[in-house]
């Protein structure tokens, strides 16, 4: 067989690259404005005809290009902005990939006019489908004008794909607004079919906002400024009552680059929290200044996505800063700052787990809520009865583990005695001990009760969540930094199938792109060592249960929660915690077994103990 692989001609390679960079007229507008900004322009004019389908022109008063540079600028990977790979991590310009002009030139007809300061004559280059048609000296003003005609003239599929003029113009205006907001110190003008749409003199951010969106915005804005050693935030946020039903007017700039980030938008939305009605979105124009080496812009050809080295910290700072300025402006009368990150992050920056909820959740778990307390009545009630039907105390049938039956039968008589004994001393505090980090021992008058702390706690959690699921009354603790987790497609669809139940347990999560979720909250009383682990563990355990036992969704989930969030062997419990386990266990409907069929406790009768000391003959 003959060799069949060959390199594509440059013009086709450029056309392919153009597919990513130049999606529509607005992409051209964006790239050309960025080049003008990088050329230190003070004035940028954008002239559009036919929604950019026939004519896009950007004129700047920036540095201009020499003759050679002008020719080079259309080559792919030709750039004046970076030289080596290290430069990729200290990007301070809008462009750096050196592919915009090459891409645009591959799919349109271009006329470039440019002149640098010291030259008398400038250069005019015309180019069509990557081929230079003419190259002449020309008398022109300092700076650069690039005219892009008949976009996609040679790619009919693309051209037909373009939307109506009003839609394409909307996209252009979006790009223009982003660019105009990103640099209020530059003056901008936009013309559409010979009509001036915007004339924006250079000035401050607030003036730019008002010039773009209207005078009535002025009274609705709240200024924001926050400096931390590694991140500076400034800008304006809209008062809550000003929020709209659409997300349109939300702008985040990182080092003056407009970026798309649902994650950071989420931080902002969270900061407003209950101040906004459902499905209302606040206005904001936020500028983040961060050391360029802490971000990666080279994620996508359009450069609107970036990666932060530590996005959790950025999230936290933004949220805290917004809360603070909402608070300062008396928009929120009382904001609880205790949960927020300390804005002096000098020590903590870089440690992604540095600022997590620090409440002593461990303790919280053992504190009984009012409702749980009332459960205790069951327990007391249990002891009040003179004659308890045997089955209530010790079910003869152990659905899961029959071998336990022997022990149960053996201790049955003693158990009754012990419990009745307790009843007589109902206001006496239980004395308890923990041994081997796994058993809680409690002295009863006629014996000793041994409680398996893991099994007991699993039972408690199981019934608790079963209850929560049936009554749909889970409560949620917000996590300080929402966590994004990516699931594989099948786990994702499983999670979606049982979303209602997961939410009922107390998880609070949003869908966040393909196969990803962002977790905002977890059930109120689990010790959140790692929220991500808890969630993933839940799904994992659910799948396991599903394979092994045919359980109802609720039972399965409650079992998963029990397996996953119950305390573990080796966990040292203080007296209050030991007592609480006993209290809660006997508040359960079925205190005798863990949901997995292990006995939760047994009683060693005092006679049995005594027997062991008897002299044998
Ligand atoms: P990039 O912006 O990523 O460097 P481009 O293809 O957009 O790549 O531009 C290539 C080069 O052309 C730039 O690096 C810059 O040197 C030059 N250039 C483009 N537009 C202008 C302009 N308006 N003024 C001055 N130089 C420009
Ligand atoms: Mg560029």
Coordinates of C-alpha atoms and ligand atoms in Angstrom, one line a residue:
X1 CA 0.0 0.0 0.0
X2 CA 1.3 3.5 -0.8
X3 CA 1.6 6.2 1.8
X4 CA -1.5 8.2 2.1
X5 CA -0.8 10.9 4.7
X6 CA 0.2 14.3 3.6
X7 CA 0.3 17.8 5.2
X8 CA -2.7 20.0 4.5
X9 CA -2.0 23.2 2.5
X10 CA -1.7 26.2 4.7
X11 CA -4.9 27.7 3.4
X12 CA -6.9 24.7 4.4
X13 CA -5.2 24.4 7.8
X14 CA -6.2 28.1 8.3
X15 CA -9.7 27.4 7.3
X16 CA -9.9 24.6 9.8
X17 CA -8.5 26.8 12.5
X18 CA -10.9 29.5 11.5
X19 CA -13.7 27.1 12.4
X20 CA -12.8 27.5 16.0
X21 CA -11.9 31.1 16.2
X22 CA -14.3 32.6 13.7
X23 CA -17.8 31.4 14.4
X24 CA -19.7 34.4 13.3
X25 CA -19.3 38.1 12.5
X26 CA -19.2 38.9 16.2
X27 CA -16.1 36.7 16.6
X28 CA -14.3 38.9 14.0
X29 CA -15.3 42.0 15.8
X30 CA -14.0 40.6 19.1
X31 CA -10.6 39.6 17.7
X32 CA -10.1 42.9 15.8
X33 CA -11.0 45.0 18.9
X34 CA -8.6 42.9 21.0
X35 CA -5.8 43.5 18.5
X36 CA -6.5 47.3 18.7
X37 CA -6.4 47.1 22.5
X38 CA -3.1 45.3 22.4
X39 CA -1.8 47.9 20.1
X40 CA -2.4 50.5 22.8
X41 CA -5.2 52.3 21.0
X42 CA -6.9 55.2 22.7
X43 CA -9.7 55.3 20.2
X44 CA -11.4 52.3 18.5
X45 CA -14.1 52.6 15.9
X46 CA -16.2 49.7 14.8
X47 CA -18.1 49.9 11.5
X48 CA -20.6 47.2 10.7
X49 CA -22.8 46.7 7.6
X50 CA -25.3 44.0 7.0
X51 CA -24.8 42.7 10.6
X52 CA -21.2 42.1 9.7
X53 CA -22.0 39.7 6.9
X54 CA -20.7 42.0 4.2
X55 CA -18.6 44.5 6.1
X56 CA -16.7 44.7 9.4
X57 CA -14.2 47.4 9.9
X58 CA -12.1 48.2 13.0
X59 CA -10.0 51.4 13.0
X60 CA -7.6 52.1 15.8
X61 CA -5.0 54.8 16.6
X62 CA -2.6 52.3 18.1
X63 CA 1.0 51.5 17.2
X64 CA 0.4 50.3 13.7
X65 CA 2.6 47.8 11.9
X66 CA 5.7 47.9 9.8
X67 CA 5.5 46.6 6.3
X68 CA 7.1 43.2 7.2
X69 CA 4.9 42.9 10.3
X70 CA 1.8 43.7 8.3
X71 CA 2.6 40.8 6.0
X72 CA 3.6 38.5 8.8
X73 CA 0.5 39.2 10.8
X74 CA -1.6 37.0 8.5
X75 CA 0.6 33.9 9.0
X76 CA -0.7 31.3 11.4
X77 CA 1.1 31.3 14.7
X78 CA 2.5 34.7 14.0
X79 CA 2.4 37.0 17.0
X80 CA 4.4 39.8 18.6
X81 CA 2.9 39.0 22.0
X82 CA 4.7 36.0 23.3
X83 CA 8.1 34.4 22.5
X84 CA 8.5 31.3 24.6
X85 CA 6.4 28.9 26.6
X86 CA 7.1 30.7 29.9
X87 CA 5.3 33.7 28.4
X88 CA 2.2 31.7 28.2
X89 CA 2.0 31.9 32.0
X90 CA 2.4 35.7 32.2
X91 CA 0.0 36.9 29.6
X92 CA -0.9 40.5 29.8
X93 CA -2.3 41.0 26.3
X94 CA -5.6 40.0 24.9
X95 CA -4.1 38.0 22.1
X96 CA -1.2 35.6 22.2
X97 CA -2.2 32.7 20.0
X98 CA -1.3 34.4 16.7
X99 CA -4.2 32.8 14.8
X100 CA -6.9 35.4 14.6
X101 CA -5.8 37.3 11.6
X102 CA -4.7 34.1 9.8
X103 CA -8.1 32.6 10.5
X104 CA -10.1 35.6 9.4
X105 CA -8.0 35.9 6.3
X106 CA -8.8 32.3 5.4
X107 CA -12.5 32.9 5.2
X108 CA -12.9 36.4 4.0
X109 CA -11.5 39.3 1.9
X110 CA -9.4 41.7 3.9
X111 CA -8.0 45.1 3.4
X112 CA -5.4 46.2 5.9
X113 CA -4.1 49.7 6.2
X114 CA -1.5 50.5 8.8
X115 CA 1.2 52.9 9.6
X116 CA 3.7 53.2 12.5
X117 CA 4.5 56.6 14.1
X118 CA 7.9 57.4 12.4
X119 CA 7.2 56.3 8.9
X120 CA 5.8 58.7 6.3
X121 CA 4.0 56.0 4.4
X122 CA 2.0 53.1 5.6
X123 CA 1.2 49.8 4.0
X124 CA -2.0 48.5 2.4
X125 CA -2.4 44.8 1.9
X126 CA -5.4 43.0 0.4
X127 CA -5.8 39.4 0.9
X128 CA -8.5 36.8 -0.1
X129 CA -8.8 33.3 1.2
X130 CA -5.3 33.5 2.7
X131 CA -3.8 34.7 -0.6
X132 CA -2.1 38.1 -0.8
X133 CA -3.7 40.0 -3.7
X134 CA -1.8 43.3 -3.4
X135 CA 0.7 45.0 -1.2
X136 CA 1.4 48.7 -1.7
X137 CA 2.7 51.7 0.2
X138 CA -0.1 54.1 1.0
X139 CA -0.6 57.5 2.7
X140 CA -2.7 56.8 5.8
X141 CA -3.1 57.9 9.4
X142 CA -1.1 56.4 12.2
X143 CA -2.7 53.2 13.5
X144 CA -4.5 50.3 11.8
X145 CA -7.7 49.8 9.9
X146 CA -8.8 46.3 9.1
X147 CA -11.7 45.8 6.8
X148 CA -13.2 42.3 6.6
X149 CA -15.6 41.8 3.7
X150 CA -17.9 39.0 2.7
X151 CA -17.2 36.7 5.7
X152 CA -17.4 33.0 4.7
X153 CA -17.6 33.9 1.0
X154 CA -15.6 30.7 0.3
X155 CA -17.3 28.5 3.0
X156 CA -20.9 28.4 1.9
X157 CA -21.9 26.0 4.6
X158 CA -20.8 28.5 7.2
X159 CA -22.4 31.4 5.5
X160 CA -25.7 29.6 5.3
X161 CA -25.4 28.8 8.9
X162 CA -25.4 32.4 9.9
X163 CA -28.5 33.6 11.6
X164 CA -30.8 36.6 10.8
X165 CA -29.3 40.0 10.8
X166 CA -30.9 40.9 14.0
X167 CA -29.5 37.9 15.8
X168 CA -26.0 38.4 14.4
X169 CA -26.1 42.1 15.2
X170 CA -27.1 41.2 18.8
X171 CA -24.0 39.1 19.1
X172 CA -21.9 41.9 17.7
X173 CA -23.3 44.4 20.2
X174 CA -22.7 41.9 23.0
X175 CA -19.0 41.7 22.0
X176 CA -18.8 45.4 21.7
X177 CA -20.3 46.0 25.1
X178 CA -17.9 43.5 26.7
X179 CA -14.9 45.2 25.0
X180 CA -16.2 48.7 25.9
X181 CA -16.7 47.7 29.6
X182 CA -13.4 46.0 29.8
X183 CA -11.6 49.2 29.0
X184 CA -13.5 52.4 29.9
X185 CA -10.2 54.3 29.5
X186 CA -10.5 53.7 25.7
X187 CA -13.0 55.6 23.7
X188 CA -15.2 53.5 21.4
X189 CA -17.7 54.2 18.7
X190 CA -19.9 51.7 16.9
X191 CA -21.6 52.3 13.6
X192 CA -24.3 50.1 12.1
X193 CA -25.2 50.7 8.4
X194 CA -23.8 54.3 8.7
X195 CA -25.8 55.0 11.8
X196 CA -23.9 55.7 15.1
X197 CA -25.1 53.2 17.7
X198 CA -22.7 54.1 20.5
X199 CA -20.3 56.9 21.1
X200 CA -18.4 56.2 24.3
X201 CA -15.9 58.7 25.5
X202 CA -13.1 57.5 27.7
X203 CA -13.9 57.7 31.4
X204 CA -14.6 55.8 34.5
X205 CA -16.4 52.5 34.8
X206 CA -19.6 53.9 36.1
X207 CA -19.8 56.4 33.3
X208 CA -19.2 53.6 30.8
X209 CA -22.0 51.6 32.3
X210 CA -24.4 54.5 32.2
X211 CA -23.4 55.3 28.6
X212 CA -24.0 51.7 27.6
X213 CA -27.1 50.8 29.5
X214 CA -28.8 54.0 30.3
X215 CA -28.9 56.7 33.0
X216 CA -31.3 54.9 35.3
X217 CA -28.6 52.4 36.0
X218 CA -26.7 55.0 38.0
X219 CA -28.9 55.0 41.1
X220 CA -29.0 51.2 41.0
X221 CA -25.4 50.5 41.3
X222 CA -23.4 49.6 44.4
X223 CA -19.7 50.1 44.2
X224 CA -17.4 47.3 45.3
X225 CA -13.7 47.3 46.0
X226 CA -11.7 44.7 47.8
X227 CA -8.0 44.1 47.8
X228 CA -6.3 40.9 49.0
X229 CA -2.6 40.3 48.4
X230 CA -3.3 38.0 45.4
X231 CA -6.6 39.2 44.1
X232 CA -8.1 42.6 43.6
X233 CA -11.8 43.0 42.9
X234 CA -13.6 46.2 41.9
X235 CA -16.6 47.2 40.0
X236 CA -20.3 47.6 40.5
X237 CA -23.1 45.3 41.4
X238 CA -26.8 46.0 41.0
X239 CA -29.1 46.4 43.9
X240 CA -31.2 43.4 44.4
X241 CA -34.5 45.0 43.5
X242 CA -32.9 45.8 40.2
X243 CA -32.4 42.2 39.3
X244 CA -33.8 40.8 36.1
X245 CA -35.3 37.6 34.9
X246 CA -32.4 37.2 32.4
X247 CA -28.8 36.7 33.0
X248 CA -27.8 39.0 30.2
X249 CA -26.2 41.9 32.1
X250 CA -23.5 40.1 34.0
X251 CA -19.9 40.8 33.3
X252 CA -16.8 39.4 34.8
X253 CA -13.4 40.5 33.7
X254 CA -10.2 38.9 34.7
X255 CA -7.2 41.1 34.0
X256 CA -9.5 43.1 31.8
X257 CA -10.5 40.1 29.7
X258 CA -14.1 39.2 29.6
X259 CA -14.6 35.7 30.7
X260 CA -17.4 33.2 30.9
X261 CA -17.6 31.5 34.3
X262 CA -20.7 29.9 35.6
X263 CA -18.7 29.0 38.7
X264 CA -17.9 32.6 39.6
X265 CA -21.4 33.8 38.6
X266 CA -22.6 31.2 41.0
X267 CA -20.5 32.8 43.8
X268 CA -22.2 36.1 43.1
X269 CA -25.7 34.7 43.0
X270 CA -25.0 32.9 46.3
X271 CA -23.8 36.2 47.8
X272 CA -27.2 37.7 47.1
X273 CA -28.9 34.6 48.3
X274 CA -32.3 35.4 49.7
X275 CA -32.3 38.9 48.5
X276 CA -33.3 37.8 45.1
X277 CA -36.5 36.1 44.1
X278 CA -36.4 32.8 42.4
X279 CA -35.0 33.1 38.9
X280 CA -33.8 36.7 39.3
X281 CA -30.3 37.6 38.3
X282 CA -28.4 40.6 39.5
X283 CA -26.6 43.1 37.3
X284 CA -22.8 43.2 37.8
X285 CA -19.7 44.4 36.2
X286 CA -16.8 43.0 38.1
X287 CA -13.1 43.3 37.5
X288 CA -10.7 40.8 39.0
X289 CA -7.0 41.6 38.9
X290 CA -4.8 38.6 39.6
X291 CA -1.2 37.7 39.0
X292 CA -1.2 36.3 35.4
X293 CA 0.8 33.3 36.6
X294 CA -2.1 32.3 38.7
X295 CA -4.4 31.8 35.8
X296 CA -4.4 29.9 32.5
X297 CA -6.0 31.6 29.6
X298 CA -5.0 29.1 27.1
X299 CA -8.0 26.9 27.6
X300 CA -10.0 27.6 24.5
X301 CA -9.2 29.4 21.2
X302 CA -11.7 32.1 22.0
X303 CA -9.9 32.8 25.3
X304 CA -13.2 33.4 27.2
X305 CA -12.5 30.5 29.5
X306 CA -9.8 30.6 32.1
X307 CA -8.5 28.4 34.8
X308 CA -7.5 29.7 38.2
X309 CA -4.9 27.9 40.2
X310 CA -7.2 28.2 43.1
X311 CA -10.7 28.8 42.0
X312 CA -12.2 28.0 45.4
X313 CA -10.4 30.9 47.0
X314 CA -11.4 33.2 44.2
X315 CA -15.0 32.0 44.7
X316 CA -14.8 32.7 48.4
X317 CA -13.3 36.1 48.0
X318 CA -15.9 37.2 45.5
X319 CA -18.7 36.0 47.5
X320 CA -17.5 37.7 50.6
X321 CA -16.7 40.9 48.9
X322 CA -20.2 41.1 47.4
X323 CA -21.8 40.3 50.7
X324 CA -19.8 43.0 52.3
X325 CA -20.7 45.7 49.8
X326 CA -24.3 44.7 49.9
X327 CA -24.1 44.9 53.7
X328 CA -22.2 48.2 53.7
X329 CA -24.9 49.7 51.7
X330 CA -27.5 48.6 54.1
X331 CA -29.1 46.4 51.6
X332 CA -28.9 43.5 53.8
X333 CA -29.5 44.5 57.4
X334 CA -27.8 41.5 59.0
X335 CA -25.4 39.4 57.2
X336 CA -23.6 36.6 59.0
X337 CA -20.0 37.1 58.3
X338 CA -18.9 34.3 60.5
X339 CA -19.2 31.8 57.7
X340 CA -17.3 33.9 55.2
X341 CA -13.7 33.7 54.4
X342 CA -11.5 36.1 56.1
X343 CA -10.6 38.6 53.5
X344 CA -7.0 38.7 54.6
X345 CA -6.1 35.6 52.7
X346 CA -2.4 36.3 52.7
X347 CA -1.7 33.2 54.7
X348 CA -4.2 31.0 53.2
X349 CA -4.0 31.6 49.5
X350 CA -3.0 28.5 47.8
X351 CA -4.4 26.1 50.4
X352 CA -7.6 25.1 48.8
X353 CA -9.0 23.6 51.9
X354 CA -7.8 26.4 54.1
X355 CA -11.2 28.0 54.6
X356 CA -13.8 25.4 55.2
X357 CA -16.8 25.4 57.5
X358 CA -15.4 25.1 60.9
X359 CA -18.4 24.5 63.0
X360 CA -18.0 21.6 65.2
X361 CA -20.2 19.4 63.2
X362 CA -19.1 16.4 65.1
X363 CA -20.7 17.7 68.2
X364 CA -23.7 18.9 66.3
X365 CA -24.5 15.4 65.2
X366 CA -25.1 14.4 68.8
X367 CA -27.1 17.3 69.8
X368 CA -30.7 16.3 69.6
X369 CA -33.2 18.4 67.8
X370 CA -36.6 19.0 69.2
X371 CA -38.1 16.4 67.0
X372 CA -35.5 13.8 67.8
X373 CA -36.1 14.6 71.4
X374 CA -39.7 13.8 71.0
X375 CA -38.6 10.5 69.6
X376 CA -37.2 9.7 72.9
X377 CA -40.7 9.4 74.2
X378 CA -40.8 6.1 72.3
X379 CA -37.9 5.0 74.4
X380 CA -39.3 6.1 77.7
X381 CA -42.6 4.7 76.6
X382 CA -40.9 1.5 76.0
X383 CA -39.7 1.3 79.6
X384 CA -42.9 2.5 81.0
X385 CA -44.8 -0.6 80.0
X386 CA -45.0 -3.3 82.5
X387 CA -45.6 -6.1 80.0
X388 CA -44.1 -5.5 76.7
X389 CA -44.9 -7.9 73.9
X390 CA -41.7 -9.7 73.3
X391 CA -41.6 -8.9 69.6
X392 CA -41.4 -5.2 70.2
X393 CA -38.2 -5.6 72.1
X394 CA -36.6 -8.5 70.3
X395 CA -38.1 -9.4 67.0
X396 CA -37.7 -13.1 66.5
X397 CA -37.0 -12.6 62.9
X398 CA -33.8 -11.0 61.8
X399 CA -34.4 -10.3 58.2
X400 CA -30.7 -10.2 57.4
X401 CA -28.7 -12.2 59.8
X402 CA -30.2 -15.2 61.4
X403 CA -27.1 -16.3 63.2
X404 CA -27.6 -13.5 65.7
X405 CA -30.7 -15.1 66.9
X406 CA -28.9 -17.3 69.4
X407 CA -27.4 -14.4 71.2
X408 CA -30.6 -12.6 71.2
X409 CA -32.5 -15.5 72.7
X410 CA -29.9 -16.0 75.2
X411 CA -30.0 -12.5 76.5
X412 CA -33.7 -12.0 76.1
X413 CA -34.7 -12.6 79.7
X414 CA -32.0 -10.3 80.9
X415 CA -32.9 -7.7 78.5
X416 CA -36.4 -7.4 79.9
X417 CA -35.1 -7.2 83.4
X418 CA -32.5 -4.7 82.6
X419 CA -35.0 -2.4 80.9
X420 CA -37.5 -2.7 83.6
X421 CA -34.7 -1.9 86.0
X422 CA -33.9 1.2 84.1
X423 CA -37.5 2.3 84.3
X424 CA -37.3 2.3 88.1
X425 CA -34.4 4.7 87.9
X426 CA -35.7 6.8 85.0
X427 CA -34.3 10.0 86.3
X428 CA -30.9 8.5 86.9
X429 CA -28.2 9.4 84.4
X430 CA -27.0 6.5 82.5
X431 CA -23.4 5.7 83.3
X432 CA -21.5 4.7 80.2
X433 CA -18.1 3.7 79.1
X434 CA -16.5 3.3 75.7
X435 CA -14.2 0.4 75.1
X436 CA -11.9 -0.5 72.2
X437 CA -13.2 2.5 70.4
X438 CA -16.2 0.5 69.2
X439 CA -18.4 -0.5 72.1
X440 CA -20.4 1.5 74.5
X441 CA -21.0 -0.2 77.8
X442 CA -23.8 0.8 80.1
X443 CA -24.5 -0.5 83.4
X444 CA -28.0 -1.7 84.0
X445 CA -29.1 -2.9 87.4
X446 CA -29.2 -6.5 86.4
X447 CA -26.4 -6.5 83.9
X448 CA -24.3 -4.7 81.3
X449 CA -25.5 -3.4 78.0
X450 CA -23.0 -3.6 75.1
X451 CA -23.7 -1.4 72.2
X452 CA -22.0 -1.6 68.9
X453 CA -21.5 2.1 68.2
X454 CA -21.2 1.7 64.4
X455 CA -24.2 -0.5 64.1
X456 CA -26.2 1.6 66.5
X457 CA -25.4 4.8 64.7
X458 CA -26.2 3.2 61.3
X459 CA -29.6 2.4 62.6
X460 CA -30.1 5.9 63.9
X461 CA -29.1 7.4 60.7
X462 CA -31.1 5.0 58.6
X463 CA -34.3 5.7 60.4
X464 CA -33.6 9.4 60.5
X465 CA -33.2 9.6 56.7
X466 CA -36.0 7.2 56.0
X467 CA -38.1 9.6 58.0
X468 CA -36.7 12.6 56.2
X469 CA -37.4 11.0 52.8
X470 CA -40.9 10.1 53.7
X471 CA -41.7 13.5 55.2
X472 CA -39.6 15.4 52.7
X473 CA -38.1 17.5 55.5
X474 CA -34.4 17.3 55.1
X475 CA -32.4 20.3 56.2
X476 CA -29.3 21.5 54.6
X477 CA -26.1 23.0 55.7
X478 CA -24.5 25.2 53.1
X479 CA -21.0 24.4 52.1
X480 CA -18.7 27.4 52.2
X481 CA -17.3 26.6 48.8
X482 CA -19.6 24.9 46.4
X483 CA -17.9 21.9 45.0
X484 CA -18.1 20.8 41.4
X485 CA -18.1 17.2 40.8
X486 CA -18.0 15.4 37.5
X487 CA -19.6 12.0 37.3
X488 CA -19.4 9.5 34.5
X489 CA -22.4 9.6 32.3
X490 CA -24.2 6.6 33.8
X491 CA -23.7 7.8 37.4
X492 CA -24.8 11.2 36.3
X493 CA -28.0 9.9 34.8
X494 CA -28.5 7.8 37.9
X495 CA -28.1 10.9 40.1
X496 CA -30.7 12.6 37.9
X497 CA -33.1 9.7 38.3
X498 CA -33.0 10.0 42.0
X499 CA -32.5 13.7 42.2
X500 CA -35.7 14.3 44.1
X501 CA -34.7 11.9 46.8
X502 CA -31.2 13.2 47.0
X503 CA -32.5 16.7 47.5
X504 CA -35.0 15.4 50.1
X505 CA -32.1 14.1 52.0
X506 CA -30.8 17.6 52.3
X507 CA -28.3 17.8 49.4
X508 CA -28.5 21.0 47.5
X509 CA -27.0 20.8 44.0
X510 CA -27.3 22.4 40.6
X511 CA -26.6 21.0 37.3
X512 CA -23.4 22.4 36.0
X513 CA -22.6 21.6 32.5
X514 CA -22.4 18.1 31.0
X515 CA -22.2 15.4 33.6
X516 CA -21.2 17.9 36.2
X517 CA -22.9 19.0 39.4
X518 CA -22.2 21.8 41.8
X519 CA -22.9 21.0 45.4
X520 CA -24.1 23.9 47.4
X521 CA -25.2 22.1 50.5
X522 CA -25.2 18.8 52.2
X523 CA -27.6 17.3 54.8
X524 CA -27.4 19.3 57.9
X525 CA -25.9 17.0 60.4
X526 CA -23.3 15.0 58.6
X527 CA -19.7 15.6 59.4
X528 CA -18.5 17.0 56.2
X529 CA -15.0 15.7 55.9
X530 CA -15.2 15.9 52.2
X531 CA -18.5 16.9 50.6
X532 CA -17.5 15.4 47.3
X533 CA -16.7 12.1 48.9
X534 CA -20.0 12.0 50.7
X535 CA -21.9 12.6 47.5
X536 CA -19.9 10.2 45.4
X537 CA -20.0 7.6 48.1
X538 CA -23.8 7.9 48.3
X539 CA -24.1 7.2 44.6
X540 CA -21.6 4.4 44.8
X541 CA -23.3 2.8 47.8
X542 CA -26.7 3.2 46.1
X543 CA -25.5 1.3 43.1
X544 CA -24.1 -1.5 45.3
X545 CA -27.3 -1.8 47.2
X546 CA -29.2 -1.8 44.0
X547 CA -27.2 -4.7 42.7
X548 CA -27.4 -6.8 45.9
X549 CA -30.8 -6.1 47.3
X550 CA -34.0 -5.1 45.6
X551 CA -34.8 -2.1 47.7
X552 CA -37.1 0.8 47.4
X553 CA -35.3 4.0 46.5
X554 CA -35.8 5.5 49.9
X555 CA -34.6 2.5 51.8
X556 CA -31.7 2.2 49.5
X557 CA -30.7 5.8 50.0
X558 CA -31.2 5.8 53.7
X559 CA -29.0 2.7 53.8
X560 CA -26.4 4.4 51.8
X561 CA -26.4 7.4 54.0
X562 CA -26.1 5.1 57.0
X563 CA -23.2 3.3 55.5
X564 CA -21.5 6.4 54.4
X565 CA -22.1 8.9 57.1
X566 CA -22.2 6.9 60.3
X567 CA -19.4 7.2 62.7
X568 CA -16.6 4.7 62.4
X569 CA -14.9 2.2 64.5
X570 CA -12.2 3.9 66.5
X571 CA -14.1 7.1 66.9
X572 CA -13.7 8.2 70.5
X573 CA -16.9 9.4 72.0
X574 CA -17.3 11.6 75.0
X575 CA -19.9 10.8 77.6
X576 CA -22.5 13.1 76.1
X577 CA -22.0 11.4 72.8
X578 CA -22.2 8.0 74.2
X579 CA -25.5 8.8 76.0
X580 CA -26.8 10.4 72.9
X581 CA -26.2 7.3 70.9
X582 CA -28.2 5.2 73.5
X583 CA -30.9 7.8 73.6
X584 CA -31.3 7.9 69.9
X585 CA -31.0 4.2 69.4
X586 CA -33.9 3.6 71.7
X587 CA -35.9 6.3 69.9
X588 CA -35.7 4.1 66.8
X589 CA -38.6 2.0 65.6
X590 CA -36.3 -1.0 65.4
X591 CA -33.4 -0.5 67.7
X592 CA -32.2 -4.1 67.6
X593 CA -30.4 -4.2 64.3
X594 CA -28.4 -2.0 62.0
X595 CA -30.0 -1.7 58.6
X596 CA -27.4 -4.2 57.5
X597 CA -28.6 -6.8 59.9
X598 CA -26.0 -6.6 62.6
X599 CA -27.1 -6.5 66.2
X600 CA -26.8 -3.1 67.7
X601 CA -26.7 -4.2 71.3
X602 CA -27.0 -7.1 73.7
X603 CA -27.2 -7.4 77.4
X604 CA -25.0 -9.5 79.5
X605 CA -27.0 -10.5 82.6
X606 CA -25.5 -10.1 86.0
X607 CA -26.1 -13.8 86.7
X608 CA -24.0 -14.7 83.6
X609 CA -21.3 -12.5 85.0
X610 CA -21.6 -14.1 88.4
X611 CA -21.6 -17.6 86.9
X612 CA -18.2 -16.9 85.4
X613 CA -16.8 -16.2 88.9
X614 CA -18.3 -19.3 90.4
X615 CA -16.0 -22.0 91.6
X616 CA -16.1 -24.8 89.2
X617 CA -16.0 -28.3 90.5
Ligands
LIG1 P1 -2.4 37.7 18.3 O1 -3.3 38.8 18.6 O2 -2.8 36.4 19.0 O3 -0.9 38.0 18.4 P2 -3.4 38.0 15.7 O4 -3.5 37.1 14.5 O5 -4.7 38.6 16.2 O6 -2.7 37.2 16.8 O7 -2.5 39.2 15.2 C1 -1.2 38.9 14.8 C2 -0.2 40.0 15.1 O8 -0.6 41.1 14.2 C3 -0.3 40.6 16.5 O9 0.6 39.9 17.3 C4 0.2 42.0 16.3 O10 1.6 42.1 16.3 C5 -0.3 42.3 14.9 N1 -1.5 43.1 14.9 C6 -2.8 42.7 14.6 N2 -3.7 43.7 14.7 C7 -3.0 44.8 15.0 C8 -3.3 46.2 15.2 N3 -4.6 46.6 15.1 N4 -2.4 47.0 15.5 C9 -1.1 46.6 15.5 N5 -0.7 45.4 15.4 C10 -1.6 44.5 15.1
LIG2 MG1 -5.3 39.0 18.2

